[in-house]
N, CA, C and O atoms as a DFTB+ gen file, in Angstrom:
724 C
 N C O
     1  1     -13.173      -1.811      -7.265
     2  2     -13.388      -2.669      -6.115
     3  2     -14.645      -2.199      -5.409
     4  3     -14.790      -1.014      -5.107
     5  1     -15.537      -3.110      -5.149
     6  2     -16.736      -2.744      -4.398
     7  2     -16.490      -3.020      -2.927
     8  3     -15.762      -3.943      -2.561
     9  1     -17.103      -2.212      -2.105
    10  2     -16.930      -2.341      -0.668
    11  2     -18.255      -2.766      -0.058
    12  3     -19.165      -1.945       0.065
    13  1     -18.387      -4.048       0.333
    14  2     -19.631      -4.464       0.963
    15  2     -19.841      -3.670       2.241
    16  3     -18.899      -3.403       2.987
    17  1     -21.075      -3.304       2.475
    18  2     -21.382      -2.448       3.620
    19  2     -22.308      -3.216       4.569
    20  3     -23.498      -2.916       4.668
    21  1     -21.740      -4.215       5.266
    22  2     -22.504      -5.039       6.196
    23  2     -21.897      -4.968       7.582
    24  3     -21.291      -5.938       8.037
    25  1     -22.047      -3.832       8.269
    26  2     -21.439      -3.729       9.593
    27  2     -22.071      -4.705      10.577
    28  3     -23.264      -4.998      10.511
    29  1     -21.241      -5.200      11.491
    30  2     -21.736      -6.092      12.527
    31  2     -22.464      -5.273      13.577
    32  3     -22.086      -4.132      13.843
    33  1     -23.504      -5.838      14.178
    34  2     -24.208      -5.106      15.230
    35  2     -23.251      -4.767      16.374
    36  3     -22.480      -5.615      16.825
    37  1     -23.311      -3.526      16.833
    38  2     -22.477      -3.097      17.948
    39  2     -21.059      -2.715      17.568
    40  3     -20.290      -2.282      18.425
    41  1     -20.691      -2.867      16.285
    42  2     -19.352      -2.518      15.824
    43  2     -19.472      -1.276      14.940
    44  3     -20.246      -1.252      13.984
    45  1     -18.696      -0.252      15.276
    46  2     -18.737       0.983      14.492
    47  2     -18.215       0.719      13.089
    48  3     -17.191       0.059      12.915
    49  1     -18.918       1.235      12.092
    50  2     -18.490       1.094      10.706
    51  2     -17.382       2.108      10.431
    52  3     -17.589       3.308      10.607
    53  1     -16.224       1.645      10.008
    54  2     -15.071       2.511       9.783
    55  2     -15.335       3.566       8.722
    56  3     -14.623       4.569       8.670
    57  1     -16.346       3.369       7.867
    58  2     -16.662       4.333       6.811
    59  2     -17.320       5.597       7.354
    60  3     -17.277       6.651       6.718
    61  1     -17.928       5.486       8.533
    62  2     -18.632       6.625       9.121
    63  2     -17.640       7.570       9.794
    64  3     -16.759       7.120      10.525
    65  1     -17.774       8.878       9.555
    66  2     -16.889       9.829      10.247
    67  2     -17.012       9.673      11.760
    68  3     -18.085       9.370      12.282
    69  1     -15.904       9.882      12.448
    70  2     -15.869       9.751      13.901
    71  2     -15.256      11.010      14.492
    72  3     -14.285      11.548      13.960
    73  1     -15.828      11.474      15.588
    74  2     -15.280      12.617      16.310
    75  2     -15.294      12.262      17.795
    76  3     -16.353      12.011      18.371
    77  1     -14.109      12.243      18.408
    78  2     -13.973      11.932      19.832
    79  2     -13.435      13.175      20.520
    80  3     -12.342      13.643      20.199
    81  1     -14.193      13.709      21.461
    82  2     -13.743      14.875      22.223
    83  2     -13.012      14.414      23.468
    84  3     -13.515      13.589      24.230
    85  1     -11.830      14.951      23.665
    86  2     -11.074      14.687      24.880
    87  2     -11.642      15.518      26.017
    88  3     -12.616      16.248      25.833
    89  1     -11.043      15.411      27.174
    90  2     -11.535      16.171      28.327
    91  2     -11.282      17.667      28.145
    92  3     -10.390      18.082      27.405
    93  1     -12.082      18.451      28.831
    94  2     -11.849      19.898      28.832
    95  2     -10.578      20.172      29.625
    96  3     -10.328      19.541      30.652
    97  1      -9.796      21.096      29.151
    98  2      -8.565      21.461      29.843
    99  2      -8.850      22.340      31.045
   100  3      -9.980      22.791      31.235
   101  1      -7.835      22.586      31.853
   102  2      -8.012      23.412      33.049
   103  2      -8.359      24.862      32.715
   104  3      -8.950      25.566      33.534
   105  1      -7.991      25.309      31.511
   106  2      -8.343      26.660      31.070
   107  2      -8.878      26.586      29.646
   108  3      -8.597      25.637      28.915
   109  1      -9.646      27.592      29.265
   110  2     -10.165      27.637      27.900
   111  2      -9.000      27.850      26.933
   112  3      -8.090      28.627      27.223
   113  1      -9.022      27.162      25.780
   114  2      -7.920      27.334      24.830
   115  2      -7.919      28.744      24.243
   116  3      -8.967      29.373      24.103
   117  1      -6.732      29.225      23.905
   118  2      -6.606      30.551      23.308
   119  2      -6.480      30.485      21.788
   120  3      -6.585      31.509      21.113
   121  1      -6.255      29.287      21.248
   122  2      -6.152      29.102      19.804
   123  2      -6.420      27.633      19.482
   124  3      -6.650      26.824      20.381
   125  1      -6.390      27.300      18.208
   126  2      -6.599      25.923      17.759
   127  2      -5.461      25.527      16.830
   128  3      -4.956      26.346      16.061
   129  1      -5.066      24.261      16.910
   130  2      -4.075      23.667      16.013
   131  2      -4.689      22.414      15.407
   132  3      -5.507      21.752      16.044
   133  1      -4.301      22.087      14.185
   134  2      -4.735      20.853      13.532
   135  2      -3.484      20.061      13.190
   136  3      -2.513      20.615      12.675
   137  1      -3.507      18.758      13.478
   138  2      -2.374      17.899      13.137
   139  2      -2.880      16.691      12.358
   140  3      -3.883      16.077      12.724
   141  1      -2.173      16.357      11.279
   142  2      -2.511      15.179      10.496
   143  2      -1.980      13.928      11.173
   144  3      -0.919      13.946      11.797
   145  1      -2.737      12.833      11.041
   146  2      -2.339      11.585      11.690
   147  2      -2.672      10.410      10.784
   148  3      -3.739      10.361      10.173
   149  1      -1.745       9.469      10.707
   150  2      -1.988       8.193      10.050
   151  2      -1.067       7.158      10.678
   152  3      -0.495       7.407      11.739
   153  1      -0.915       6.021      10.051
   154  2      -0.155       4.933      10.663
   155  2       1.355       5.096      10.539
   156  3       2.101       4.321      11.138
   157  1       1.819       6.066       9.789
   158  2       3.250       6.235       9.554
   159  2       3.939       6.937      10.719
   160  3       3.354       7.790      11.385
   161  1       5.196       6.558      10.948
   162  2       5.961       7.102      12.066
   163  2       6.063       8.626      12.016
   164  3       6.021       9.279      13.059
   165  1       6.197       9.200      10.821
   166  2       6.321      10.662      10.700
   167  2       5.115      11.367      11.300
   168  3       5.262      12.432      11.899
   169  1       3.937      10.799      11.150
   170  2       2.753      11.460      11.718
   171  2       2.700      11.287      13.231
   172  3       2.157      12.146      13.927
   173  1       3.247      10.206      13.750
   174  2       3.319      10.031      15.205
   175  2       4.279      11.060      15.809
   176  3       4.017      11.616      16.875
   177  1       5.393      11.303      15.114
   178  2       6.346      12.325      15.561
   179  2       5.676      13.705      15.496
   180  3       5.836      14.519      16.406
   181  1       4.928      13.961      14.417
   182  2       4.227      15.245      14.282
   183  2       3.190      15.414      15.388
   184  3       3.048      16.508      15.935
   185  1       2.463      14.346      15.726
   186  2       1.475      14.434      16.808
   187  2       2.164      14.724      18.131
   188  3       1.689      15.551      18.909
   189  1       3.271      14.056      18.393
   190  2       4.013      14.311      19.630
   191  2       4.449      15.779      19.700
   192  3       4.332      16.421      20.744
   193  1       4.950      16.297      18.582
   194  2       5.374      17.700      18.542
   195  2       4.170      18.623      18.741
   196  3       4.252      19.598      19.488
   197  1       3.053      18.317      18.075
   198  2       1.850      19.153      18.184
   199  2       1.299      19.157      19.609
   200  3       0.769      20.172      20.061
   201  1       1.417      18.041      20.315
   202  2       0.977      17.988      21.719
   203  2       1.796      18.978      22.543
   204  3       1.240      19.731      23.343
   205  1       3.109      18.980      22.351
   206  2       3.955      19.945      23.061
   207  2       3.625      21.376      22.682
   208  3       3.590      22.259      23.540
   209  1       3.384      21.605      21.407
   210  2       3.038      22.940      20.928
   211  2       1.689      23.387      21.494
   212  3       1.535      24.540      21.899
   213  1       0.719      22.482      21.522
   214  2      -0.601      22.814      22.079
   215  2      -0.486      23.189      23.551
   216  3      -1.158      24.105      24.023
   217  1       0.360      22.480      24.259
   218  2       0.558      22.776      25.685
   219  2       1.145      24.183      25.853
   220  3       0.652      24.970      26.661
   221  1       2.192      24.495      25.094
   222  2       2.866      25.791      25.200
   223  2       1.935      26.938      24.782
   224  3       1.951      28.007      25.392
   225  1       1.133      26.712      23.750
   226  2       0.255      27.763      23.225
   227  2      -1.130      27.779      23.871
   228  3      -1.955      28.632      23.542
   229  1      -1.392      26.844      24.787
   230  2      -2.730      26.692      25.368
   231  2      -3.769      26.542      24.249
   232  3      -4.791      27.227      24.233
   233  1      -3.481      25.636      23.325
   234  2      -4.318      25.439      22.142
   235  2      -5.173      24.186      22.260
   236  3      -4.797      23.213      22.914
   237  1      -6.325      24.233      21.615
   238  2      -7.138      23.036      21.429
   239  2      -6.520      22.311      20.234
   240  3      -6.352      22.903      19.169
   241  1      -6.186      21.044      20.406
   242  2      -5.532      20.268      19.352
   243  2      -6.550      19.365      18.661
   244  3      -7.199      18.540      19.304
   245  1      -6.680      19.530      17.356
   246  2      -7.569      18.702      16.537
   247  2      -6.704      17.713      15.761
   248  3      -5.901      18.114      14.918
   249  1      -6.866      16.437      16.042
   250  2      -6.125      15.390      15.339
   251  2      -6.994      14.908      14.187
   252  3      -8.101      14.414      14.401
   253  1      -6.494      15.051      12.970
   254  2      -7.239      14.655      11.776
   255  2      -6.643      13.373      11.219
   256  3      -5.569      13.383      10.619
   257  1      -7.349      12.277      11.422
   258  2      -6.916      10.975      10.905
   259  2      -7.702      10.709       9.629
   260  3      -8.898      10.421       9.670
   261  1      -7.022      10.808       8.507
   262  2      -7.666      10.559       7.227
   263  2      -7.463       9.091       6.883
   264  3      -6.332       8.626       6.746
   265  1      -8.550       8.379       6.746
   266  2      -8.484       6.946       6.467
   267  2      -8.367       6.753       4.962
   268  3      -9.292       7.055       4.209
   269  1      -7.223       6.248       4.540
   270  2      -6.939       5.994       3.136
   271  2      -6.752       4.491       2.978
   272  3      -5.716       3.947       3.361
   273  1      -7.748       3.822       2.417
   274  2      -7.690       2.361       2.309
   275  2      -6.537       1.892       1.435
   276  3      -6.058       0.771       1.607
   277  1      -6.080       2.720       0.501
   278  2      -4.941       2.340      -0.342
   279  2      -3.637       2.335       0.438
   280  3      -2.647       1.755      -0.008
   281  1      -3.630       2.974       1.596
   282  2      -2.416       3.127       2.388
   283  2      -2.337       2.112       3.530
   284  3      -1.365       2.106       4.286
   285  1      -3.336       1.269       3.658
   286  2      -3.376       0.321       4.768
   287  2      -2.779      -1.020       4.362
   288  3      -2.896      -1.423       3.205
   289  1      -2.139      -1.717       5.303
   290  2      -1.493      -3.001       4.995
   291  2      -2.499      -4.154       4.974
   292  3      -2.356      -5.135       5.704
   293  1      -3.510      -4.016       4.131
   294  2      -4.585      -5.009       4.085
   295  2      -4.845      -5.361       2.627
   296  3      -4.884      -4.483       1.764
   297  1      -5.022      -6.647       2.359
   298  2      -5.348      -7.100       1.013
   299  2      -6.820      -6.800       0.742
   300  3      -7.690      -7.378       1.394
   301  1      -7.123      -5.896      -0.218
   302  2      -8.518      -5.529      -0.467
   303  2      -9.357      -6.669      -1.030
   304  3     -10.585      -6.579      -1.055
   305  1      -8.710      -7.738      -1.481
   306  2      -9.448      -8.877      -2.009
   307  2      -9.691      -9.966      -0.965
   308  3     -10.342     -10.971      -1.254
   309  1      -9.176      -9.771       0.230
   310  2      -9.357     -10.767       1.290
   311  2     -10.822     -10.812       1.726
   312  3     -11.522      -9.800       1.710
   313  1     -11.259     -11.985       2.108
   314  2     -12.651     -12.164       2.523
   315  2     -12.985     -11.356       3.773
   316  3     -14.112     -10.887       3.931
   317  1     -12.010     -11.196       4.654
   318  2     -12.263     -10.474       5.907
   319  2     -11.766      -9.031       5.850
   320  3     -11.452      -8.441       6.884
   321  1     -11.692      -8.458       4.642
   322  2     -11.165      -7.111       4.438
   323  2     -11.867      -6.089       5.326
   324  3     -11.203      -5.291       5.987
   325  1     -13.165      -6.101       5.351
   326  2     -13.929      -5.121       6.125
   327  2     -13.605      -5.228       7.617
   328  3     -13.416      -4.216       8.292
   329  1     -13.543      -6.450       8.118
   330  2     -13.212      -6.669       9.534
   331  2     -11.778      -6.220       9.820
   332  3     -11.515      -5.582      10.839
   333  1     -10.859      -6.555       8.922
   334  2      -9.450      -6.200       9.120
   335  2      -9.255      -4.690       9.132
   336  3      -8.512      -4.172       9.965
   337  1      -9.911      -3.981       8.224
   338  2      -9.742      -2.527       8.191
   339  2     -10.362      -1.884       9.429
   340  3      -9.839      -0.893       9.938
   341  1     -11.458      -2.433       9.912
   342  2     -12.071      -1.925      11.146
   343  2     -11.086      -2.043      12.300
   344  3     -10.955      -1.119      13.103
   345  1     -10.391      -3.175      12.388
   346  2      -9.406      -3.373      13.458
   347  2      -8.225      -2.413      13.332
   348  3      -7.769      -1.863      14.335
   349  1      -7.725      -2.205      12.116
   350  2      -6.589      -1.300      11.907
   351  2      -6.975       0.128      12.280
   352  3      -6.219       0.818      12.965
   353  1      -8.141       0.569      11.835
   354  2      -8.595       1.932      12.133
   355  2      -8.783       2.106      13.639
   356  3      -8.441       3.155      14.185
   357  1      -9.315       1.104      14.304
   358  2      -9.502       1.193      15.760
   359  2      -8.155       1.244      16.484
   360  3      -8.001       1.994      17.448
   361  1      -7.183       0.455      16.028
   362  2      -5.844       0.506      16.639
   363  2      -5.211       1.885      16.467
   364  3      -4.574       2.399      17.386
   365  1      -5.386       2.477      15.298
   366  2      -4.831       3.807      15.056
   367  2      -5.501       4.847      15.945
   368  3      -4.830       5.735      16.470
   369  1      -6.824       4.747      16.122
   370  2      -7.538       5.664      17.012
   371  2      -7.023       5.511      18.431
   372  3      -6.755       6.504      19.106
   373  1      -6.884       4.275      18.888
   374  2      -6.398       4.022      20.247
   375  2      -4.977       4.559      20.423
   376  3      -4.646       5.101      21.478
   377  1      -4.144       4.413      19.403
   378  2      -2.776       4.922      19.467
   379  2      -2.766       6.441      19.603
   380  3      -2.045       6.987      20.438
   381  1      -3.560       7.120      18.788
   382  2      -3.624       8.588      18.858
   383  2      -4.159       9.039      20.208
   384  3      -3.598       9.946      20.824
   385  1      -5.234       8.418      20.675
   386  2      -5.828       8.821      21.956
   387  2      -4.880       8.534      23.119
   388  3      -4.867       9.276      24.101
   389  1      -4.095       7.474      23.020
   390  2      -3.098       7.181      24.047
   391  2      -2.043       8.285      24.092
   392  3      -1.644       8.722      25.171
   393  1      -1.595       8.730      22.932
   394  2      -0.627       9.828      22.887
   395  2      -1.248      11.116      23.430
   396  3      -0.583      11.889      24.119
   397  1      -2.520      11.340      23.116
   398  2      -3.203      12.559      23.560
   399  2      -3.421      12.591      25.069
   400  3      -3.684      13.652      25.634
   401  1      -3.316      11.444      25.719
   402  2      -3.477      11.400      27.181
   403  2      -2.414      12.252      27.876
   404  3      -2.594      12.644      29.029
   405  1      -1.307      12.541      27.183
   406  2      -0.255      13.393      27.748
   407  2      -0.687      14.854      27.818
   408  3      -0.078      15.654      28.528
   409  1      -1.731      15.197      27.084
   410  2      -2.236      16.568      27.077
   411  2      -3.311      16.680      28.150
   412  3      -4.190      15.822      28.221
   413  1      -3.266      17.714      28.987
   414  2      -4.235      17.797      30.083
   415  2      -5.675      18.015      29.625
   416  3      -6.593      17.948      30.442
   417  1      -5.883      18.265      28.384
   418  2      -7.247      18.431      27.880
   419  2      -7.261      19.267      26.623
   420  3      -6.218      19.599      26.059
   421  1      -8.461      19.598      26.199
   422  2      -8.669      20.417      25.007
   423  2      -8.111      19.760      23.746
   424  3      -7.235      20.308      23.077
   425  1      -8.635      18.578      23.438
   426  2      -8.276      17.930      22.186
   427  2      -9.489      17.216      21.596
   428  3     -10.429      16.852      22.303
   429  1      -9.438      17.030      20.286
   430  2     -10.485      16.312      19.561
   431  2      -9.811      15.433      18.516
   432  3      -8.875      15.858      17.839
   433  1     -10.300      14.201      18.393
   434  2      -9.807      13.259      17.385
   435  2     -10.891      13.134      16.318
   436  3     -12.032      12.783      16.620
   437  1     -10.529      13.420      15.071
   438  2     -11.449      13.311      13.937
   439  2     -10.937      12.192      13.032
   440  3      -9.739      12.127      12.758
   441  1     -11.810      11.321      12.567
   442  2     -11.410      10.286      11.609
   443  2     -12.469      10.183      10.523
   444  3     -13.663      10.084      10.805
   445  1     -12.016      10.207       9.287
   446  2     -12.927       9.979       8.172
   447  2     -12.139       9.732       6.900
   448  3     -10.947      10.027       6.815
   449  1     -12.830       9.188       5.918
   450  2     -12.208       8.955       4.618
   451  2     -12.205      10.256       3.833
   452  3     -13.014      11.149       4.082
   453  1     -11.293      10.348       2.892
   454  2     -11.283      11.516       2.025
   455  2      -9.883      11.966       1.682
   456  3      -8.897      11.286       1.969
   457  1      -9.821      13.115       1.069
   458  2      -8.558      13.716       0.671
   459  2      -7.905      14.346       1.894
   460  3      -8.519      15.203       2.531
   461  1      -6.682      13.951       2.245
   462  2      -6.045      14.469       3.456
   463  2      -5.923      15.996       3.485
   464  3      -6.215      16.618       4.507
   465  1      -5.500      16.596       2.385
   466  2      -5.360      18.046       2.343
   467  2      -6.682      18.755       2.561
   468  3      -6.753      19.752       3.279
   469  1      -7.730      18.234       1.936
   470  2      -9.053      18.850       2.094
   471  2      -9.563      18.708       3.524
   472  3     -10.116      19.655       4.083
   473  1      -9.382      17.531       4.117
   474  2      -9.870      17.334       5.486
   475  2      -9.107      18.220       6.470
   476  3      -9.717      18.861       7.325
   477  1      -7.795      18.260       6.355
   478  2      -7.003      19.113       7.243
   479  2      -7.428      20.575       7.107
   480  3      -7.602      21.273       8.106
   481  1      -7.592      21.033       5.868
   482  2      -8.005      22.425       5.638
   483  2      -9.399      22.702       6.171
   484  3      -9.638      23.754       6.763
   485  1     -10.324      21.768       5.968
   486  2     -11.701      22.017       6.420
   487  2     -11.796      22.056       7.944
   488  3     -12.546      22.863       8.492
   489  1     -11.050      21.198       8.632
   490  2     -11.053      21.243      10.101
   491  2     -10.396      22.540      10.571
   492  3     -10.886      23.186      11.497
   493  1      -9.290      22.919       9.935
   494  2      -8.612      24.168      10.301
   495  2      -9.531      25.367      10.080
   496  3      -9.587      26.270      10.915
   497  1     -10.246      25.378       8.965
   498  2     -11.167      26.482       8.687
   499  2     -12.328      26.504       9.675
   500  3     -12.727      27.570      10.144
   501  1     -12.867      25.332       9.990
   502  2     -14.013      25.261      10.906
   503  2     -13.678      25.794      12.294
   504  3     -14.554      26.293      12.999
   505  1     -12.416      25.688      12.685
   506  2     -12.015      26.110      14.036
   507  2     -11.073      27.308      14.016
   508  3     -10.510      27.674      15.048
   509  1     -10.901      27.916      12.851
   510  2     -10.002      29.060      12.681
   511  2      -8.633      28.765      13.305
   512  3      -8.106      29.554      14.089
   513  1      -8.081      27.620      12.937
   514  2      -6.806      27.170      13.505
   515  2      -5.658      28.097      13.129
   516  3      -5.632      28.675      12.043
   517  1      -4.720      28.223      14.042
   518  2      -3.528      29.044      13.807
   519  2      -2.589      28.404      12.800
   520  3      -1.910      29.102      12.046
   521  1      -2.548      27.067      12.785
   522  2      -1.662      26.374      11.852
   523  2      -2.057      24.908      11.742
   524  3      -2.831      24.378      12.539
   525  1      -1.490      24.280      10.718
   526  2      -1.650      22.847      10.488
   527  2      -0.272      22.219      10.643
   528  3       0.702      22.693      10.058
   529  1      -0.191      21.154      11.430
   530  2       1.065      20.447      11.682
   531  2       0.986      19.086      10.999
   532  3       0.019      18.348      11.190
   533  1       1.998      18.754      10.206
   534  2       2.033      17.434       9.572
   535  2       3.454      16.887       9.612
   536  3       4.426      17.631       9.734
   537  1       3.545      15.567       9.506
   538  2       4.848      14.934       9.396
   539  2       5.423      15.214       8.021
   540  3       4.683      15.357       7.047
   541  1       6.732      15.292       7.943
   542  2       7.393      15.549       6.662
   543  2       7.025      14.450       5.675
   544  3       6.788      13.308       6.070
   545  1       6.978      14.796       4.390
   546  2       6.610      13.793       3.383
   547  2       7.532      12.579       3.440
   548  3       8.707      12.677       3.792
   549  1       6.963      11.442       3.084
   550  2       7.734      10.201       3.043
   551  2       8.748      10.252       1.918
   552  3       8.637      11.047       0.985
   553  1       9.725       9.395       2.030
   554  2      10.736       9.262       0.985
   555  2      10.514       7.926       0.290
   556  3       9.746       7.090       0.766
   557  1      11.165       7.736      -0.798
   558  2      11.132       6.447      -1.466
   559  2      10.071       6.359      -2.540
   560  3       9.551       7.368      -3.016
   561  1       9.761       5.122      -2.912
   562  2       8.864       4.855      -4.025
   563  2       7.466       5.415      -3.788
   564  3       6.874       5.991      -4.701
   565  1       6.929       5.257      -2.580
   566  2       5.574       5.750      -2.297
   567  2       5.491       7.254      -2.512
   568  3       4.513       7.753      -3.070
   569  1       6.500       7.967      -2.077
   570  2       6.522       9.420      -2.238
   571  2       6.643       9.798      -3.711
   572  3       5.973      10.722      -4.174
   573  1       7.488       9.091      -4.443
   574  2       7.664       9.367      -5.866
   575  2       6.356       9.155      -6.620
   576  3       5.964       9.997      -7.429
   577  1       5.686       8.048      -6.364
   578  2       4.411       7.757      -7.022
   579  2       3.387       8.836      -6.675
   580  3       2.646       9.294      -7.545
   581  1       3.347       9.238      -5.413
   582  2       2.413      10.284      -4.981
   583  2       2.654      11.577      -5.758
   584  3       1.707      12.227      -6.200
   585  1       3.911      11.943      -5.921
   586  2       4.234      13.175      -6.652
   587  2       3.901      13.043      -8.136
   588  3       3.471      14.015      -8.756
   589  1       4.094      11.851      -8.717
   590  2       3.785      11.658     -10.129
   591  2       2.282      11.684     -10.388
   592  3       1.833      12.172     -11.425
   593  1       1.516      11.164      -9.452
   594  2       0.066      11.092      -9.626
   595  2      -0.661      12.351      -9.176
   596  3      -1.838      12.529      -9.490
   597  1      -0.005      13.192      -8.474
   598  2      -0.652      14.406      -7.970
   599  2       0.225      15.055      -6.937
   600  3       1.434      14.830      -6.889
   601  1      -0.392      15.857      -6.122
   602  2       0.357      16.596      -5.117
   603  2       0.404      15.845      -3.798
   604  3      -0.541      15.148      -3.427
   605  1       1.512      15.997      -3.102
   606  2       1.594      15.471      -1.745
   607  2       0.703      16.333      -0.860
   608  3       0.287      17.421      -1.259
   609  1       0.417      15.852       0.328
   610  2      -0.416      16.608       1.264
   611  2       0.242      17.946       1.582
   612  3      -0.425      18.981       1.595
   613  1       1.545      17.928       1.837
   614  2       2.229      19.184       2.178
   615  2       2.164      20.177       1.021
   616  3       1.909      21.361       1.238
   617  1       2.392      19.711      -0.198
   618  2       2.327      20.597      -1.360
   619  2       0.920      21.146      -1.540
   620  3       0.743      22.330      -1.827
   621  1      -0.071      20.295      -1.372
   622  2      -1.463      20.725      -1.508
   623  2      -1.799      21.809      -0.486
   624  3      -2.429      22.810      -0.829
   625  1      -1.383      21.615       0.768
   626  2      -1.675      22.600       1.812
   627  2      -0.945      23.917       1.566
   628  3      -1.499      24.990       1.804
   629  1       0.284      23.839       1.095
   630  2       1.074      25.051       0.873
   631  2       0.583      25.822      -0.353
   632  3       0.477      27.048      -0.312
   633  1       0.284      25.115      -1.437
   634  2      -0.096      25.791      -2.678
   635  2      -1.557      26.217      -2.719
   636  3      -1.892      27.210      -3.364
   637  1      -2.423      25.484      -2.044
   638  2      -3.854      25.781      -2.147
   639  2      -4.473      26.247      -0.836
   640  3      -5.623      26.685      -0.812
   641  1      -3.727      26.155       0.237
   642  2      -4.262      26.548       1.539
   643  2      -3.953      27.988       1.869
   644  3      -3.268      28.683       1.119
   645  1      -4.463      28.421       2.990
   646  2      -4.237      29.793       3.429
   647  2      -3.846      29.855       4.907
   648  3      -3.955      30.903       5.543
   649  1      -3.395      28.729       5.440
   650  2      -2.937      28.692       6.828
   651  2      -1.475      28.247       6.861
   652  3      -1.035      27.498       5.989
   653  1      -0.729      28.701       7.853
   654  2       0.652      28.226       7.985
   655  2       0.685      26.705       8.166
   656  3      -0.191      26.121       8.804
   657  1       1.703      26.090       7.599
   658  2       1.891      24.642       7.694
   659  2       3.256      24.391       8.325
   660  3       4.272      24.910       7.863
   661  1       3.266      23.594       9.381
   662  2       4.506      23.223      10.060
   663  2       4.819      21.774       9.711
   664  3       4.054      20.873      10.055
   665  1       5.953      21.544       9.022
   666  2       6.395      20.193       8.677
   667  2       7.383      19.726       9.734
   668  3       8.398      20.380       9.976
   669  1       7.091      18.603      10.358
   670  2       7.949      18.063      11.408
   671  2       8.746      16.900      10.824
   672  3       8.156      15.899      10.419
   673  1      10.076      17.012      10.770
   674  2      10.891      15.923      10.233
   675  2      10.748      14.660      11.082
   676  3      10.667      14.727      12.309
   677  1      10.718      13.529      10.419
   678  2      10.571      12.259      11.130
   679  2      11.736      11.997      12.069
   680  3      11.555      11.404      13.132
   681  1      12.910      12.427      11.693
   682  2      14.097      12.142      12.498
   683  2      14.625      13.395      13.185
   684  3      15.833      13.626      13.233
   685  1      13.712      14.197      13.713
   686  2      14.157      15.408      14.412
   687  2      14.758      15.013      15.759
   688  3      14.267      14.092      16.413
   689  1      15.819      15.707      16.176
   690  2      16.448      15.364      17.455
   691  2      15.535      15.717      18.625
   692  3      14.694      16.610      18.525
   693  1      15.710      15.019      19.708
   694  2      14.891      15.268      20.901
   695  2      15.009      16.715      21.356
   696  3      14.053      17.274      21.892
   697  1      16.170      17.325      21.150
   698  2      16.363      18.714      21.570
   699  2      15.479      19.684      20.788
   700  3      15.235      20.801      21.242
   701  1      14.993      19.264      19.611
   702  2      14.131      20.129      18.802
   703  2      12.674      20.057      19.239
   704  3      11.861      20.886      18.833
   705  1      12.346      19.081      20.054
   706  2      10.959      18.928      20.498
   707  2      10.691      19.816      21.694
   708  3      11.586      20.126      22.480
   709  1       9.451      20.212      21.809
   710  2       9.071      21.058      22.931
   711  2       9.033      20.226      24.196
   712  3       8.514      19.110      24.202
   713  1       9.577      20.768      25.255
   714  2       9.641      20.010      26.510
   715  2       8.281      19.951      27.171
   716  3       7.451      20.848      27.029
   717  1       8.084      18.881      27.887
   718  2       6.838      18.689      28.634
   719  2       7.112      18.966      30.099
   720  3       8.096      18.476      30.654
   721  1       6.234      19.759      30.736
   722  2       6.438      20.018      32.168
   723  2       6.222      18.778      33.001
   724  3       6.355      18.825      34.224
């Protein structure tokens, strides 16, 4: 599949890496955390947990949104594919930044295409992060296909990475989440 590259004037091209810095926190962070983010509920739960963890640890939180066009609910053969994916990516960015508003500061949102495990590891390495937080792997056919074709993100991070990985279950009870002051 070829991807026409005709961005509209004034509209950010979703193919270009994006980095959005949140406000500075009231104190300098003492560590860094990286959390994976995508459109799936498990990653939203992981981001919520990572926000609480960042608050407790006084950490700078790096949200890594890996844009995977195969994972988006868009027909790649549609005439307006490029416009549709731009809208989906922007909605996901807005969703993450809205959740991050609960954090008093010290956060960064990163978005780019690529291998999720590699991007999470590279951001963690660049900031000497204490750990990587991700949502627990999906269940069902998508997860099975992912395992048959290669490694899941969690497996890749655990087997090839060198940083602790925290898997947050999608259906974790509220009592397991870190409280917000």
